[in-house]
Tab-separated table of C-alpha atoms and ligand atoms in Angstrom:
chain	number	residue	atom	x	y	z
A	1	GLU	CA	-0.079	-0.014	0.204
A	2	PRO	CA	1.502	3.444	-0.864
A	3	ALA	CA	2.800	5.271	2.310
A	4	ASN	CA	0.319	7.994	2.213
A	5	GLN	CA	-2.846	6.222	1.209
A	6	PHE	CA	-6.188	7.344	3.118
A	7	PRO	CA	-9.013	4.946	3.437
A	8	HIS	CA	-11.220	5.378	0.367
A	9	ASP	CA	-14.112	6.517	2.298
A	10	PHE	CA	-12.204	9.153	4.315
A	11	LEU	CA	-14.430	12.484	4.440
A	12	TRP	CA	-12.121	14.992	3.036
A	13	GLY	CA	-13.859	18.378	4.116
A	14	ALA	CA	-13.738	21.799	4.604
A	15	ALA	CA	-15.881	23.794	7.283
A	16	SER	CA	-17.656	27.149	8.008
A	17	ALA	CA	-20.044	28.681	10.541
A	18	ALA	CA	-23.328	30.747	9.667
A	19	TYR	CA	-22.595	34.078	11.031
A	20	GLN	CA	-19.039	34.103	9.444
A	21	ILE	CA	-20.213	33.437	5.864
A	22	GLU	CA	-23.808	33.970	5.228
A	23	GLY	CA	-24.803	37.628	5.440
A	24	ALA	CA	-28.553	38.547	4.830
A	25	PRO	CA	-29.398	38.985	8.677
A	26	HIS	CA	-32.985	39.962	7.975
A	27	ALA	CA	-33.766	37.687	4.816
A	28	ASP	CA	-36.794	35.906	4.720
A	29	GLY	CA	-37.895	36.173	8.243
A	30	LYS	CA	-34.453	35.664	10.036
A	31	GLY	CA	-34.475	37.003	13.684
A	32	PRO	CA	-31.440	38.591	15.198
A	33	SER	CA	-28.776	36.400	17.005
A	34	ILE	CA	-26.845	37.691	19.804
A	35	TRP	CA	-23.789	38.103	17.159
A	36	ASP	CA	-26.122	40.492	15.205
A	37	THR	CA	-26.390	42.669	18.341
A	38	PHE	CA	-22.757	42.328	19.919
A	39	ALA	CA	-21.036	42.983	16.800
A	40	LYS	CA	-22.405	46.568	16.890
A	41	ILE	CA	-21.261	47.259	20.070
A	42	PRO	CA	-18.652	49.772	19.619
A	43	GLY	CA	-15.015	48.640	20.159
A	44	LYS	CA	-16.018	44.923	20.660
A	45	THR	CA	-14.782	43.641	17.217
A	46	LYS	CA	-11.770	44.593	14.708
A	47	ASN	CA	-12.431	47.585	12.775
A	48	GLY	CA	-16.055	47.433	13.696
A	49	THR	CA	-16.355	44.258	11.553
A	50	ASN	CA	-19.536	42.212	11.469
A	51	GLY	CA	-21.465	39.455	9.485
A	52	ASP	CA	-24.055	41.830	8.158
A	53	VAL	CA	-22.644	41.152	4.470
A	54	ALA	CA	-19.991	38.638	5.454
A	55	VAL	CA	-19.341	36.660	2.324
A	56	ASP	CA	-23.021	36.693	1.250
A	57	HIS	CA	-23.055	33.006	1.106
A	58	TYR	CA	-26.714	33.041	1.611
A	59	HIS	CA	-27.170	34.696	-1.958
A	60	ARG	CA	-24.217	32.682	-3.479
A	61	TYR	CA	-24.264	29.402	-2.017
A	62	HIS	CA	-24.828	27.762	-5.630
A	63	GLU	CA	-21.478	29.284	-6.499
A	64	ASP	CA	-19.791	28.183	-3.614
A	65	VAL	CA	-21.328	24.685	-3.580
A	66	ALA	CA	-20.177	24.513	-7.307
A	67	LEU	CA	-16.749	25.128	-6.067
A	68	MET	CA	-16.726	22.638	-3.619
A	69	GLY	CA	-17.910	19.858	-6.354
A	70	GLN	CA	-14.924	21.143	-8.570
A	71	LEU	CA	-12.353	20.703	-5.618
A	72	GLY	CA	-13.828	17.067	-4.995
A	73	LEU	CA	-14.862	17.734	-1.543
A	74	LYS	CA	-16.497	14.852	0.173
A	75	ALA	CA	-17.837	16.584	3.329
A	76	TYR	CA	-18.929	20.383	3.977
A	77	ARG	CA	-19.436	21.246	7.534
A	78	PHE	CA	-21.703	24.114	8.020
A	79	SER	CA	-24.069	25.511	10.919
A	80	ILE	CA	-27.722	26.209	10.827
A	81	ALA	CA	-28.496	29.976	12.374
A	82	TRP	CA	-31.253	28.957	14.849
A	83	SER	CA	-32.746	32.365	14.451
A	84	ARG	CA	-33.518	31.488	10.560
A	85	ILE	CA	-35.510	28.445	11.832
A	86	ILE	CA	-37.107	30.070	15.001
A	87	PRO	CA	-36.760	33.626	14.764
A	88	ASP	CA	-37.765	34.485	18.247
A	89	GLY	CA	-36.147	31.394	19.464
A	90	ASP	CA	-38.919	29.360	20.680
A	91	GLY	CA	-42.051	30.383	19.018
A	92	ALA	CA	-43.308	30.030	15.360
A	93	VAL	CA	-41.233	27.935	12.672
A	94	ASN	CA	-40.092	29.964	9.853
A	95	GLU	CA	-40.440	27.889	6.555
A	96	ALA	CA	-38.341	29.944	4.547
A	97	GLY	CA	-35.109	29.523	6.813
A	98	LEU	CA	-35.563	25.694	6.730
A	99	GLN	CA	-35.915	25.739	2.829
A	100	PHE	CA	-32.788	27.806	2.635
A	101	TYR	CA	-30.879	24.809	4.398
A	102	ALA	CA	-32.780	22.098	2.642
A	103	ASP	CA	-31.881	23.665	-0.627
A	104	LEU	CA	-28.312	23.857	0.439
A	105	ILE	CA	-28.287	20.116	1.642
A	106	ALA	CA	-29.695	19.208	-1.665
A	107	ASP	CA	-27.284	21.356	-3.927
A	108	LEU	CA	-24.253	19.531	-1.785
A	109	LYS	CA	-25.603	16.055	-2.260
A	110	ALA	CA	-26.042	16.846	-6.092
A	111	HIS	CA	-22.285	17.502	-6.048
A	112	GLY	CA	-21.446	14.409	-4.112
A	113	VAL	CA	-20.676	16.517	-1.018
A	114	GLU	CA	-21.572	14.968	2.623
A	115	PRO	CA	-23.280	17.560	4.590
A	116	VAL	CA	-22.138	17.886	8.264
A	117	VAL	CA	-24.583	20.107	10.217
A	118	THR	CA	-23.635	22.071	13.385
A	119	LEU	CA	-26.542	23.042	15.444
A	120	TYR	CA	-25.029	25.765	17.510
A	121	HIS	CA	-22.025	27.634	16.157
A	122	TRP	CA	-22.420	30.602	18.811
A	123	ASP	CA	-25.569	32.725	17.345
A	124	LEU	CA	-28.172	32.411	19.859
A	125	PRO	CA	-31.441	33.980	19.009
A	126	GLN	CA	-31.455	37.434	20.613
A	127	ALA	CA	-34.953	36.954	21.856
A	128	LEU	CA	-33.793	33.997	24.125
A	129	GLN	CA	-31.219	36.467	25.816
A	130	ASP	CA	-33.800	39.061	26.268
A	131	LYS	CA	-36.661	36.760	27.284
A	132	TYR	CA	-34.641	34.266	29.825
A	133	GLY	CA	-31.079	35.525	30.319
A	134	GLY	CA	-29.844	33.131	27.482
A	135	TRP	CA	-27.539	30.086	28.442
A	136	GLU	CA	-27.833	30.825	32.077
A	137	SER	CA	-31.503	29.948	31.824
A	138	ARG	CA	-32.910	26.349	31.741
A	139	LYS	CA	-35.601	27.519	29.673
A	140	VAL	CA	-33.037	27.926	26.841
A	141	VAL	CA	-32.468	23.956	27.130
A	142	ASP	CA	-36.134	23.578	26.184
A	143	ALA	CA	-36.093	25.987	23.589
A	144	PHE	CA	-32.733	24.221	21.935
A	145	ALA	CA	-34.537	20.796	22.034
A	146	LYS	CA	-37.719	22.353	20.221
A	147	TYR	CA	-35.364	23.814	17.402
A	148	CYS	CA	-33.557	20.596	17.464
A	149	ARG	CA	-36.689	18.534	16.898
A	150	VAL	CA	-37.585	20.950	14.258
A	151	VAL	CA	-34.409	20.557	12.159
A	152	PHE	CA	-34.083	16.891	13.004
A	153	GLU	CA	-37.509	16.100	11.443
A	154	ARG	CA	-37.139	18.150	8.540
A	155	LEU	CA	-33.574	17.422	7.482
A	156	GLY	CA	-32.677	14.304	9.560
A	157	SER	CA	-33.172	11.970	6.520
A	158	ALA	CA	-30.992	13.972	4.285
A	159	VAL	CA	-27.992	14.206	6.691
A	160	LYS	CA	-25.877	11.701	8.402
A	161	TYR	CA	-23.361	13.653	10.400
A	162	TRP	CA	-24.645	16.401	13.224
A	163	VAL	CA	-22.594	18.389	15.583
A	164	THR	CA	-24.188	19.715	18.643
A	165	PHE	CA	-22.221	22.535	19.989
A	166	ASN	CA	-18.942	23.874	18.435
A	167	GLU	CA	-16.139	25.020	20.928
A	168	GLN	CA	-18.334	25.065	24.171
A	169	ASN	CA	-15.358	25.946	26.016
A	170	VAL	CA	-14.451	28.836	23.823
A	171	PHE	CA	-17.826	30.485	23.504
A	172	THR	CA	-18.493	30.156	27.515
A	173	ALA	CA	-15.244	31.588	28.388
A	174	LEU	CA	-15.017	34.339	25.981
A	175	GLY	CA	-18.929	35.206	26.392
A	176	TYR	CA	-19.168	34.932	29.919
A	177	ARG	CA	-15.586	35.235	31.552
A	178	TRP	CA	-13.724	37.779	29.574
A	179	ALA	CA	-16.653	39.967	28.032
A	180	SER	CA	-15.096	39.382	24.608
A	181	HIS	CA	-18.217	37.388	23.029
A	182	PRO	CA	-21.796	38.039	23.715
A	183	PRO	CA	-23.588	38.263	26.129
A	184	ASN	CA	-20.413	40.383	27.152
A	185	VAL	CA	-20.293	38.979	30.675
A	186	LYS	CA	-17.074	39.133	33.069
A	187	ASP	CA	-18.126	36.632	35.785
A	188	ILE	CA	-16.472	33.292	36.217
A	189	LYS	CA	-19.037	32.007	38.393
A	190	ARG	CA	-21.813	32.781	35.720
A	191	MET	CA	-19.618	31.208	33.348
A	192	TYR	CA	-19.589	27.871	35.087
A	193	ALA	CA	-23.275	27.895	35.522
A	194	ALA	CA	-24.006	28.874	31.924
A	195	ASN	CA	-21.588	26.152	30.825
A	196	HIS	CA	-23.353	23.531	32.840
A	197	VAL	CA	-26.626	24.581	31.036
A	198	VAL	CA	-25.108	24.187	27.802
A	199	ASN	CA	-24.267	20.671	28.781
A	200	LEU	CA	-27.672	19.768	29.580
A	201	ALA	CA	-28.782	21.234	26.178
A	202	ASN	CA	-25.987	18.841	24.598
A	203	ALA	CA	-27.214	15.766	26.322
A	204	THR	CA	-30.818	16.382	25.490
A	205	ALA	CA	-30.186	17.105	21.818
A	206	ILE	CA	-27.959	13.797	21.610
A	207	ASN	CA	-30.786	11.999	23.085
A	208	LEU	CA	-33.856	13.407	20.918
A	209	PHE	CA	-31.512	12.641	18.101
A	210	HIS	CA	-31.130	9.163	18.839
A	211	GLU	CA	-34.815	8.887	19.170
A	212	LEU	CA	-35.644	10.703	15.911
A	213	VAL	CA	-32.697	9.962	13.522
A	214	PRO	CA	-31.723	6.039	13.965
A	215	GLY	CA	-28.610	5.568	12.005
A	216	GLY	CA	-27.340	9.140	12.259
A	217	LYS	CA	-24.243	10.202	13.954
A	218	ILE	CA	-23.987	13.183	16.430
A	219	GLY	CA	-21.482	14.599	18.740
A	220	PRO	CA	-19.943	17.767	19.968
A	221	SER	CA	-17.310	19.954	18.298
A	222	PHE	CA	-14.587	20.636	20.839
A	223	GLY	CA	-11.611	22.843	20.855
A	224	TYR	CA	-8.896	20.415	22.182
A	225	GLY	CA	-5.337	20.925	22.557
A	226	GLU	CA	-2.936	18.812	24.833
A	227	VAL	CA	-1.089	20.614	27.688
A	228	TYR	CA	2.382	19.813	27.964
A	229	PRO	CA	4.700	20.431	31.105
A	230	ALA	CA	7.236	23.069	30.914
A	231	THR	CA	10.145	20.726	32.234
A	232	SER	CA	10.418	17.118	33.659
A	233	ASN	CA	10.164	18.560	37.155
A	234	PRO	CA	7.258	16.444	38.567
A	235	ALA	CA	5.543	19.743	39.822
A	236	ASP	CA	5.305	20.830	36.299
A	237	VAL	CA	4.161	17.350	35.256
A	238	LEU	CA	1.387	17.530	37.909
A	239	ALA	CA	0.458	21.150	36.727
A	240	ALA	CA	0.052	19.835	33.066
A	241	VAL	CA	-2.192	17.101	34.525
A	242	ASN	CA	-4.433	19.840	35.990
A	243	ALA	CA	-4.160	21.914	32.988
A	244	ASN	CA	-5.613	18.951	30.922
A	245	GLN	CA	-8.245	18.375	33.181
A	246	PHE	CA	-9.104	22.060	33.311
A	247	ASN	CA	-9.038	23.122	29.769
A	248	ASN	CA	-9.966	19.777	28.307
A	249	ASP	CA	-11.417	16.882	30.585
A	250	TRP	CA	-14.028	19.332	32.186
A	251	TRP	CA	-15.714	19.100	28.818
A	252	MET	CA	-14.787	16.181	27.303
A	253	ASP	CA	-15.446	13.773	30.173
A	254	VAL	CA	-18.973	15.225	30.550
A	255	TYR	CA	-19.670	14.402	26.826
A	256	CYS	CA	-18.289	11.159	26.627
A	257	ARG	CA	-19.008	9.932	30.269
A	258	GLY	CA	-21.412	12.281	32.010
A	259	THR	CA	-18.849	13.302	34.678
A	260	TYR	CA	-16.979	16.437	35.785
A	261	PRO	CA	-13.341	15.750	36.657
A	262	VAL	CA	-13.345	15.573	40.579
A	263	LYS	CA	-10.252	17.625	41.230
A	264	ILE	CA	-11.056	20.411	39.136
A	265	MET	CA	-14.903	20.424	40.656
A	266	ARG	CA	-13.318	20.513	44.229
A	267	THR	CA	-11.096	23.681	43.023
A	268	LEU	CA	-14.138	25.196	41.834
A	269	GLN	CA	-15.927	24.599	44.932
A	270	SER	CA	-13.329	25.737	47.142
A	271	LEU	CA	-13.414	29.266	45.128
A	272	ASN	CA	-17.289	29.032	45.534
A	273	ILE	CA	-17.542	29.032	41.592
A	274	ALA	CA	-18.756	25.543	40.997
A	275	PRO	CA	-21.946	24.696	38.962
A	276	GLU	CA	-24.812	23.235	40.682
A	277	VAL	CA	-25.470	19.621	39.539
A	278	THR	CA	-28.769	18.151	40.732
A	279	ALA	CA	-29.390	14.375	40.703
A	280	ALA	CA	-31.417	14.457	37.687
A	281	ASP	CA	-28.772	16.658	35.730
A	282	ASP	CA	-26.412	13.821	36.691
A	283	GLN	CA	-28.861	11.280	35.366
A	284	LEU	CA	-29.492	13.292	32.022
A	285	LEU	CA	-25.467	13.847	31.597
A	286	LYS	CA	-24.880	10.078	31.967
A	287	SER	CA	-27.809	9.240	29.643
A	288	ALA	CA	-26.361	10.490	26.465
A	289	HIS	CA	-23.889	9.049	24.243
A	290	PRO	CA	-22.378	10.826	21.294
A	291	ASP	CA	-21.360	8.849	18.145
A	292	PHE	CA	-18.173	10.467	17.385
A	293	ILE	CA	-15.947	13.192	18.672
A	294	GLY	CA	-15.643	16.374	16.550
A	295	LEU	CA	-12.185	17.595	17.208
A	296	ASN	CA	-11.164	21.183	16.313
A	297	TYR	CA	-7.431	21.441	16.575
A	298	TYR	CA	-5.373	24.537	16.463
A	299	HIS	CA	-2.723	24.391	19.135
A	300	GLY	CA	-2.445	23.362	22.778
A	301	GLY	CA	-0.661	24.629	25.529
A	302	THR	CA	2.610	24.330	28.157
A	303	VAL	CA	2.345	24.995	31.876
A	304	GLU	CA	4.439	24.707	34.898
A	305	ALA	CA	3.672	24.643	38.504
A	306	PRO	CA	1.833	27.528	39.948
A	307	THR	CA	4.733	27.983	42.762
A	308	HIS	CA	7.552	26.932	40.526
A	309	HIS	CA	8.724	29.302	37.954
A	310	THR	CA	11.911	28.514	36.603
A	311	PRO	CA	14.449	31.135	36.291
A	312	THR	CA	14.491	30.324	32.494
A	313	THR	CA	11.010	30.391	31.811
A	314	THR	CA	9.836	32.325	28.604
A	315	LYS	CA	7.614	35.180	29.256
A	316	GLN	CA	4.332	34.599	30.975
A	317	LEU	CA	1.197	34.489	28.769
A	318	THR	CA	-0.964	37.536	29.575
A	319	ASN	CA	-3.149	37.457	26.735
A	320	ILE	CA	-6.520	35.651	26.341
A	321	ASP	CA	-6.214	32.746	23.952
A	322	PRO	CA	-9.455	30.956	23.519
A	323	TYR	CA	-7.681	27.656	23.089
A	324	LEU	CA	-5.732	27.914	26.490
A	325	MET	CA	-7.782	29.594	29.152
A	326	ALA	CA	-4.749	31.604	30.280
A	327	GLY	CA	-5.045	34.955	31.952
A	328	ASP	CA	-5.967	35.961	35.515
A	329	ALA	CA	-9.776	36.893	36.106
A	330	GLU	CA	-10.064	40.260	36.983
A	331	ASN	CA	-12.285	39.401	39.834
A	332	GLY	CA	-9.894	37.551	41.613
A	333	LEU	CA	-11.340	33.985	41.306
A	334	SER	CA	-8.658	32.399	39.044
A	335	PRO	CA	-8.396	28.470	39.226
A	336	GLU	CA	-5.337	28.751	37.009
A	337	LYS	CA	-3.569	30.337	40.126
A	338	LEU	CA	-4.082	27.067	42.056
A	339	LEU	CA	-3.474	24.526	39.511
A	340	PHE	CA	-0.897	25.677	36.761
A	341	HIS	CA	0.722	28.805	35.308
A	342	SER	CA	0.870	29.081	31.471
A	343	VAL	CA	4.173	29.783	29.622
A	344	GLU	CA	5.519	29.904	25.893
A	345	ASN	CA	6.568	26.838	24.500
A	346	PRO	CA	10.463	27.557	23.119
A	347	ASP	CA	9.901	24.599	20.691
A	348	LEU	CA	7.086	25.533	18.575
A	349	GLU	CA	7.025	28.242	15.970
A	350	LYS	CA	3.778	30.458	15.853
A	351	THR	CA	1.581	31.856	12.903
A	352	ALA	CA	1.409	35.539	12.053
A	353	PHE	CA	-1.396	35.687	14.503
A	354	GLY	CA	0.690	34.279	17.240
A	355	TRP	CA	-0.882	30.656	17.480
A	356	GLU	CA	1.414	27.809	17.997
A	357	ILE	CA	2.032	25.471	15.113
A	358	ASP	CA	1.996	22.020	16.653
A	359	PRO	CA	1.394	18.933	14.328
A	360	VAL	CA	2.590	16.559	16.528
A	361	GLY	CA	0.253	17.791	19.222
A	362	PHE	CA	-2.384	16.791	16.640
A	363	ARG	CA	-1.164	13.179	17.022
A	364	VAL	CA	-1.128	13.230	20.554
A	365	ALA	CA	-4.821	14.558	20.533
A	366	PHE	CA	-6.191	11.822	18.461
A	367	ARG	CA	-4.177	9.163	20.835
A	368	GLN	CA	-5.479	10.836	23.837
A	369	LEU	CA	-8.987	11.318	22.784
A	370	TYR	CA	-9.540	7.897	21.506
A	371	GLU	CA	-7.987	5.915	24.123
A	372	LYS	CA	-9.897	7.889	26.865
A	373	TYR	CA	-13.309	7.715	25.382
A	374	GLN	CA	-12.892	4.796	22.595
A	375	LEU	CA	-15.193	6.912	19.986
A	376	PRO	CA	-14.368	7.582	16.330
A	377	ILE	CA	-12.998	10.948	15.612
A	378	LEU	CA	-14.106	13.628	13.013
A	379	VAL	CA	-11.784	16.548	12.511
A	380	THR	CA	-14.279	19.212	12.231
A	381	GLU	CA	-11.856	22.351	12.327
A	382	ASN	CA	-8.086	22.666	11.605
A	383	GLY	CA	-6.418	25.400	9.639
A	384	LEU	CA	-4.194	28.527	9.114
A	385	GLY	CA	-5.332	32.102	9.394
A	386	ALA	CA	-2.820	34.295	7.390
A	387	LEU	CA	-2.916	37.635	5.551
A	388	ASP	CA	-3.112	36.410	2.035
A	389	GLN	CA	-2.430	38.537	-0.784
A	390	LEU	CA	-4.408	38.390	-4.132
A	391	THR	CA	-2.141	38.978	-7.333
A	392	GLU	CA	-3.272	41.124	-10.141
A	393	ASP	CA	-4.143	38.068	-11.944
A	394	HIS	CA	-6.014	36.656	-9.099
A	395	GLN	CA	-4.209	34.322	-7.720
A	396	VAL	CA	-3.038	33.587	-3.972
A	397	HIS	CA	0.153	31.771	-3.395
A	398	ASP	CA	-0.578	30.347	-0.074
A	399	ASP	CA	2.207	27.972	0.043
A	400	TYR	CA	2.472	28.459	3.971
A	401	ARG	CA	-0.965	27.357	4.214
A	402	ILE	CA	-0.456	24.245	2.023
A	403	LYS	CA	2.694	23.294	4.339
A	404	TYR	CA	0.565	23.644	7.404
A	405	LEU	CA	-2.207	21.573	6.158
A	406	GLN	CA	0.307	18.831	4.586
A	407	GLN	CA	2.138	18.573	8.321
A	408	HIS	CA	-1.255	18.200	9.913
A	409	LEU	CA	-2.670	15.489	7.498
A	410	LEU	CA	0.829	13.522	7.742
A	411	ALA	CA	-0.034	13.744	11.621
A	412	LEU	CA	-3.503	12.585	11.333
A	413	LYS	CA	-2.163	9.791	8.966
A	414	GLY	CA	0.185	8.803	11.744
A	415	ALA	CA	-2.956	8.560	14.149
A	416	LEU	CA	-4.700	6.395	11.415
A	417	ASP	CA	-1.639	4.082	11.362
A	418	ASP	CA	-1.711	3.972	15.141
A	419	GLY	CA	-5.044	2.564	14.903
A	420	VAL	CA	-7.180	5.624	15.783
A	421	PRO	CA	-10.554	5.483	13.712
A	422	VAL	CA	-10.573	9.089	12.168
A	423	LEU	CA	-13.407	9.589	10.013
A	424	GLY	CA	-12.555	12.682	8.173
A	425	TYR	CA	-10.951	16.028	8.274
A	426	CYS	CA	-12.865	19.355	7.750
A	427	ALA	CA	-10.243	22.001	7.000
A	428	TRP	CA	-11.129	25.665	8.372
A	429	SER	CA	-12.279	27.186	6.062
A	430	PHE	CA	-13.819	26.705	2.702
A	431	THR	CA	-14.179	30.322	1.652
A	432	ASP	CA	-12.486	33.104	3.336
A	433	LEU	CA	-14.735	34.422	6.268
A	434	LEU	CA	-15.110	36.586	9.167
A	435	SER	CA	-13.005	35.818	12.042
A	436	TRP	CA	-15.254	36.903	14.956
A	437	LEU	CA	-12.725	38.996	16.661
A	438	ASN	CA	-10.005	39.591	13.914
A	439	GLY	CA	-12.235	40.765	11.011
A	440	TYR	CA	-11.783	39.609	7.341
A	441	ASP	CA	-7.974	40.155	6.659
A	442	LYS	CA	-7.320	36.942	8.548
A	443	ARG	CA	-8.036	34.317	5.920
A	444	TYR	CA	-8.201	30.646	6.465
A	445	GLY	CA	-10.209	29.555	3.311
A	446	PHE	CA	-9.261	27.351	0.333
A	447	VAL	CA	-11.004	30.066	-1.666
A	448	TYR	CA	-10.178	33.822	-1.745
A	449	VAL	CA	-12.855	35.993	-1.267
A	450	ASP	CA	-12.485	39.696	-2.395
A	451	ARG	CA	-13.316	41.648	0.339
A	452	ASN	CA	-11.515	43.268	3.293
A	453	ASP	CA	-12.331	44.591	6.703
A	454	THR	CA	-13.375	47.951	5.599
A	455	ASP	CA	-14.935	47.289	2.183
A	456	ALA	CA	-17.236	44.353	0.878
A	457	LYS	CA	-15.763	45.111	-2.846
A	458	ASP	CA	-17.481	42.651	-5.134
A	459	LEU	CA	-17.142	39.410	-2.993
A	460	ALA	CA	-15.496	37.571	-6.050
A	461	ARG	CA	-14.316	34.044	-5.382
A	462	TYR	CA	-11.016	33.135	-6.400
A	463	PRO	CA	-9.310	29.638	-5.712
A	464	LYS	CA	-6.054	29.577	-4.047
A	465	ASP	CA	-3.150	27.391	-4.785
A	466	SER	CA	-4.129	25.319	-1.637
A	467	TYR	CA	-7.389	24.574	-3.139
A	468	TYR	CA	-5.756	22.940	-6.197
A	469	TRP	CA	-3.215	21.110	-3.740
A	470	TYR	CA	-5.993	19.912	-1.839
A	471	GLN	CA	-7.877	18.887	-5.101
A	472	LYS	CA	-5.087	16.663	-6.025
A	473	VAL	CA	-4.732	15.150	-2.422
A	474	ILE	CA	-8.321	14.122	-2.282
A	475	ALA	CA	-8.292	12.750	-6.009
A	476	SER	CA	-5.339	10.490	-4.882
A	477	ASP	CA	-6.575	9.414	-1.632
A	478	GLY	CA	-3.826	11.307	0.027
A	479	GLU	CA	-0.907	9.788	-1.790
A	480	THR	CA	0.283	13.212	-3.125
A	481	LEU	CA	0.412	14.775	0.320
A	482	GLN	CA	4.036	15.012	0.209
A	483	ASP	CA	4.461	16.200	-3.352
B	1	GCO	C1	-11.320	33.084	14.376
B	1	GCO	C2	-11.429	31.657	14.862
B	1	GCO	C3	-12.737	31.210	13.895
B	1	GCO	C4	-13.049	29.737	14.448
B	1	GCO	C5	-14.233	29.075	14.318
B	1	GCO	C6	-14.369	28.212	15.570
B	1	GCO	O1	-10.253	33.573	13.872
B	1	GCO	O2	-12.378	34.003	14.632
B	1	GCO	O3	-10.115	31.018	14.013
B	1	GCO	O4	-12.692	31.303	12.758
B	1	GCO	O5	-11.924	29.000	14.177
B	1	GCO	O6	-15.347	29.849	14.445
B	1	GCO	O7	-15.220	27.142	15.645
């Protein structure tokens, strides 16, 4: 068998999210989401960028799907905007919203592309925030179940793969601890409370799905990254165990086993910020079994013991990195202070946006997740954000992206060879799109979209060099990966 041969049914894919691509915030009866509101608050996003136009996928999806077909994509992950389906969150169903996604799915299938549908990629209907207080209220679990029932009943027969929540760790932390996403709150106790409610919604949706869509597959997409000890000093190793439980297991254990890691729970209890878990909650969490793990992988982190700062330690991280919940809470309740101290990793290079590049960590992630939870893994995101340049003849020479994707796909192949069942790889992203906090100039796509932070221009689509590279990789089942 040739060295880089992937399984023939491997889902070579690409991904997106509704608010980051669709635009058309008021079209065909759509209600506002918390992102429609939040992005308009002065100073909250880069240059005031928002998704009002985005890349206008709502009106151009035929063109985008045709480009997916030409690329040879086997899977496309996108999210449904809840407020297109139920504009006020839990009231009347908007048929036009459902029709949009039904048409998109039919179009994908006509081009041989398997849809992977995310139910929640951060755009809660604003009405649910206003009426009930958003994810802090259990009423929103009922609203989510209602919305899920509508889409499962309507689209369940056409879609095999479903994702419940996208990066719950990121949206709860940025939304409730750091006030850099909606609902713009800075309160760690409220973060843990809201996060617990989201866990209940996740479990409820999984159980409902298994009842309504037998044979389908559903799981959460989690922003996972292994945390390394800065040295082999056992105190640093213990800190890394703490950090992995705090950053990763706090979610993954709940999804896959229905329990929170005990040490972290005790630490949160000692700070009086732990969520309240009733016996009924416990039962619900234990009753739900995802069919696969959706892995969003960008990078992990590195830590040392909170009390042990080696003199050679590179500088302390003070920024808020969504993939490593570093930084001290301003309200003084910082579990990190008790558990670990984040540092830079001198062995890893970084992207232009300061994110570590760590393909070996990708293989580590597959190994850890599979051996712990014994579930197949679908990569629902991985990719490189960069400041791409369009040449005068409309080309983008993104050899740096090709290199990044190549390194990560080789690491994935390593995990397959290790015996880990990896179902597919959805690169982030298909077209360029809105980065929530970094505007439009930070680009991830295989397809360049001609717009920038301040000017929507004509939104023309131009395949980048990485598009043609990926096309060959897919056509050869991975064999040309190293060419
Ligand atoms: C960004 C981020 C996002 C995320 C994605 C998470 O720059 O805003 O990279 O695009 O990766 O939305 O699921």
